């Protein structure tokens, strides 16, 4: 199997040194990601594309396609089947077989690219292959101008390349090709989408979480952060910083005017995040704010909030409405996460100001004990994202692991639905499918007399949730790691 990767167009217009650097970064990112599936995969780069060579089977080939579709820097990529070129009659047979289902009842056109010496030209090859397909397959006919599908064939001397599929990529720049940023993430729709957008653009995106809701809230946010990193940015190691902010909220509720609490809370978060960013040598913050979505996000209030720091604050969602944000959330697979995460707004103003004045904000902040904020930042926990889901339960009982299920045990597949579809696995009769972001709520409904074995591909989420359930007092749970995995 072969893939041909086309570069994001903005890469191709860069200066020669920058373009070379970005292509090298993309090649590294692709290689790191695909070697988790095939250790022998080969990635070669040229001036305008990358070629990927692998001998994996169809199942692992689908996994590779899924991985490539979520790597920033790729405009699109094609799945190619390579054969020895015999003659045009043999080519018709191979092209027809590859495109049998794709062309059913659809109009098509054939495009041939030819390199080498042959007794035909590209136009003649297109005509003959098109006629052969028309005779062999149930299509909607040839349409040279507005076809439903384009059949692409390359004949390079004695080799034949048939394009099986063209797949859209993420676009953007390769992760690590741009400077890193620190994203303020709450787990809701807005912060997860804004984080995705900076990752898609090629910025290594670290996470900063302000804990307002205790252990359950922290676990949920760490899950969605881990998902975003693993799905869109796992070729680059980032940090997850958790800052305990309950004390800051208490201080606001006690000493700050109700109308200004929302604006001042955001200023406190930016203060803390800016300090963390400086420690990590990061020069920009990212928030999920959208202009006028809530009272603290009017232009006047955002201006007042930003004045608390000299650090650049990026707002990828600034002009997006909630419907667009939720639609993007569904597209990237975080919608169900965000639905299941409770809202921890910290403070609720009865009559919040929409036109905060700087001098009044400063007066209110004079009543705030900044030692509380200083203590919160000093207590921040900074861990690598790859180990983040286990960090929150450090000190709790480790969940037992088993490699087979007994008669009275039920296996629960807690993988994301996209993973279940992509990598189906036989877990035996009677197994359940409950995505991990729904497990805490649905576990209460299960039969307490049975033992449940949690399964996921890498054992990360299953280990986390088994530990969490044990910490909550449930003893009828373990992690399922089949011997073959």
PDB file of C-alpha atoms in Angstrom, residues 250-350:
ATOM      1  CA  UNK A 250     -14.103  32.017  47.583  1.00  0.00           C
ATOM      2  CA  UNK A 251     -12.067  35.214  47.844  1.00  0.00           C
ATOM      3  CA  UNK A 252     -14.032  36.773  44.961  1.00  0.00           C
ATOM      4  CA  UNK A 253     -17.385  35.813  46.463  1.00  0.00           C
ATOM      5  CA  UNK A 254     -16.374  37.288  49.809  1.00  0.00           C
ATOM      6  CA  UNK A 255     -14.730  40.550  48.816  1.00  0.00           C
ATOM      7  CA  UNK A 256     -15.640  41.613  45.255  1.00  0.00           C
ATOM      8  CA  UNK A 257     -18.750  43.431  44.023  1.00  0.00           C
ATOM      9  CA  UNK A 258     -21.182  40.971  42.467  1.00  0.00           C
ATOM     10  CA  UNK A 259     -21.408  42.832  39.149  1.00  0.00           C
ATOM     11  CA  UNK A 260     -17.654  42.604  38.565  1.00  0.00           C
ATOM     12  CA  UNK A 261     -16.977  39.031  39.679  1.00  0.00           C
ATOM     13  CA  UNK A 262     -17.099  37.492  36.187  1.00  0.00           C
ATOM     14  CA  UNK A 263     -14.649  39.975  34.676  1.00  0.00           C
ATOM     15  CA  UNK A 264     -12.283  39.808  37.633  1.00  0.00           C
ATOM     16  CA  UNK A 265     -12.335  36.005  37.696  1.00  0.00           C
ATOM     17  CA  UNK A 266     -11.187  36.011  34.049  1.00  0.00           C
ATOM     18  CA  UNK A 267      -8.445  38.512  34.932  1.00  0.00           C
ATOM     19  CA  UNK A 268      -7.275  36.245  37.758  1.00  0.00           C
ATOM     20  CA  UNK A 269      -7.161  33.305  35.347  1.00  0.00           C
ATOM     21  CA  UNK A 270      -5.114  35.281  32.833  1.00  0.00           C
ATOM     22  CA  UNK A 271      -2.726  36.391  35.573  1.00  0.00           C
ATOM     23  CA  UNK A 272      -2.179  32.796  36.655  1.00  0.00           C
ATOM     24  CA  UNK A 273      -1.973  31.419  33.108  1.00  0.00           C
ATOM     25  CA  UNK A 274       0.535  34.086  32.090  1.00  0.00           C
ATOM     26  CA  UNK A 275       2.778  33.103  34.982  1.00  0.00           C
ATOM     27  CA  UNK A 276       2.568  29.434  34.012  1.00  0.00           C
ATOM     28  CA  UNK A 277       3.278  30.309  30.365  1.00  0.00           C
ATOM     29  CA  UNK A 278       6.390  32.229  31.329  1.00  0.00           C
ATOM     30  CA  UNK A 279       7.626  29.239  33.321  1.00  0.00           C
ATOM     31  CA  UNK A 280       7.107  27.037  30.243  1.00  0.00           C
ATOM     32  CA  UNK A 281       8.681  29.661  27.934  1.00  0.00           C
ATOM     33  CA  UNK A 282       5.405  30.103  26.054  1.00  0.00           C
ATOM     34  CA  UNK A 283       4.548  33.494  24.572  1.00  0.00           C
ATOM     35  CA  UNK A 284       0.791  33.307  23.951  1.00  0.00           C
ATOM     36  CA  UNK A 285      -2.415  32.211  25.698  1.00  0.00           C
ATOM     37  CA  UNK A 286      -5.518  30.720  24.065  1.00  0.00           C
ATOM     38  CA  UNK A 287      -9.089  31.080  25.309  1.00  0.00           C
ATOM     39  CA  UNK A 288     -12.449  29.852  24.037  1.00  0.00           C
ATOM     40  CA  UNK A 289     -14.156  33.221  24.276  1.00  0.00           C
ATOM     41  CA  UNK A 290     -16.552  34.304  21.533  1.00  0.00           C
ATOM     42  CA  UNK A 291     -17.541  37.956  21.260  1.00  0.00           C
ATOM     43  CA  UNK A 292     -20.834  38.733  23.044  1.00  0.00           C
ATOM     44  CA  UNK A 293     -21.643  35.081  23.835  1.00  0.00           C
ATOM     45  CA  UNK A 294     -21.892  35.876  27.552  1.00  0.00           C
ATOM     46  CA  UNK A 295     -21.719  39.071  29.590  1.00  0.00           C
ATOM     47  CA  UNK A 296     -17.973  38.888  30.273  1.00  0.00           C
ATOM     48  CA  UNK A 297     -17.260  38.623  26.540  1.00  0.00           C
ATOM     49  CA  UNK A 298     -18.384  42.025  25.289  1.00  0.00           C
ATOM     50  CA  UNK A 299     -15.640  43.958  23.517  1.00  0.00           C
ATOM     51  CA  UNK A 300     -15.341  46.378  26.441  1.00  0.00           C
ATOM     52  CA  UNK A 301     -15.035  43.560  28.972  1.00  0.00           C
ATOM     53  CA  UNK A 302     -12.563  41.591  26.872  1.00  0.00           C
ATOM     54  CA  UNK A 303     -10.439  44.718  26.552  1.00  0.00           C
ATOM     55  CA  UNK A 304     -10.441  45.192  30.322  1.00  0.00           C
ATOM     56  CA  UNK A 305      -9.629  41.510  30.879  1.00  0.00           C
ATOM     57  CA  UNK A 306      -6.683  41.634  28.448  1.00  0.00           C
ATOM     58  CA  UNK A 307      -5.106  44.615  30.185  1.00  0.00           C
ATOM     59  CA  UNK A 308      -4.155  42.384  33.099  1.00  0.00           C
ATOM     60  CA  UNK A 309      -1.247  40.916  31.095  1.00  0.00           C
ATOM     61  CA  UNK A 310       1.161  41.942  28.350  1.00  0.00           C
ATOM     62  CA  UNK A 311       1.077  38.416  26.963  1.00  0.00           C
ATOM     63  CA  UNK A 312      -0.666  37.833  23.623  1.00  0.00           C
ATOM     64  CA  UNK A 313      -4.155  36.319  24.033  1.00  0.00           C
ATOM     65  CA  UNK A 314      -5.515  34.363  21.038  1.00  0.00           C
ATOM     66  CA  UNK A 315      -9.266  33.812  20.653  1.00  0.00           C
ATOM     67  CA  UNK A 316      -9.854  31.427  17.704  1.00  0.00           C
ATOM     68  CA  UNK A 317     -13.634  31.476  18.292  1.00  0.00           C
ATOM     69  CA  UNK A 318     -13.973  35.261  18.444  1.00  0.00           C
ATOM     70  CA  UNK A 319     -16.485  35.512  15.575  1.00  0.00           C
ATOM     71  CA  UNK A 320     -18.034  32.030  15.702  1.00  0.00           C
ATOM     72  CA  UNK A 321     -21.563  31.480  16.986  1.00  0.00           C
ATOM     73  CA  UNK A 322     -22.543  28.668  19.336  1.00  0.00           C
ATOM     74  CA  UNK A 323     -24.067  26.556  16.564  1.00  0.00           C
ATOM     75  CA  UNK A 324     -20.796  26.643  14.599  1.00  0.00           C
ATOM     76  CA  UNK A 325     -18.817  25.788  17.713  1.00  0.00           C
ATOM     77  CA  UNK A 326     -20.997  22.791  18.579  1.00  0.00           C
ATOM     78  CA  UNK A 327     -20.918  21.627  14.959  1.00  0.00           C
ATOM     79  CA  UNK A 328     -17.114  21.707  15.030  1.00  0.00           C
ATOM     80  CA  UNK A 329     -17.156  19.913  18.371  1.00  0.00           C
ATOM     81  CA  UNK A 330     -19.227  17.120  16.827  1.00  0.00           C
ATOM     82  CA  UNK A 331     -16.867  16.948  13.842  1.00  0.00           C
ATOM     83  CA  UNK A 332     -13.754  16.474  15.979  1.00  0.00           C
ATOM     84  CA  UNK A 333     -15.407  14.023  18.384  1.00  0.00           C
ATOM     85  CA  UNK A 334     -15.590  16.141  21.563  1.00  0.00           C
ATOM     86  CA  UNK A 335     -19.303  16.975  21.578  1.00  0.00           C
ATOM     87  CA  UNK A 336     -20.276  14.098  23.880  1.00  0.00           C
ATOM     88  CA  UNK A 337     -17.382  14.897  26.226  1.00  0.00           C
ATOM     89  CA  UNK A 338     -18.528  18.475  26.583  1.00  0.00           C
ATOM     90  CA  UNK A 339     -22.168  17.499  27.049  1.00  0.00           C
ATOM     91  CA  UNK A 340     -21.243  15.273  29.980  1.00  0.00           C
ATOM     92  CA  UNK A 341     -18.997  17.804  31.750  1.00  0.00           C
ATOM     93  CA  UNK A 342     -20.916  19.880  34.335  1.00  0.00           C
ATOM     94  CA  UNK A 343     -20.654  23.654  34.045  1.00  0.00           C
ATOM     95  CA  UNK A 344     -18.446  25.128  36.764  1.00  0.00           C
ATOM     96  CA  UNK A 345     -18.768  28.820  36.176  1.00  0.00           C
ATOM     97  CA  UNK A 346     -17.216  29.653  39.544  1.00  0.00           C
ATOM     98  CA  UNK A 347     -19.186  32.801  40.141  1.00  0.00           C
ATOM     99  CA  UNK A 348     -22.672  33.857  39.074  1.00  0.00           C
ATOM    100  CA  UNK A 349     -23.407  37.561  38.946  1.00  0.00           C
ATOM    101  CA  UNK A 350     -27.015  38.636  39.441  1.00  0.00           C
TER     102      UNK A 350
END
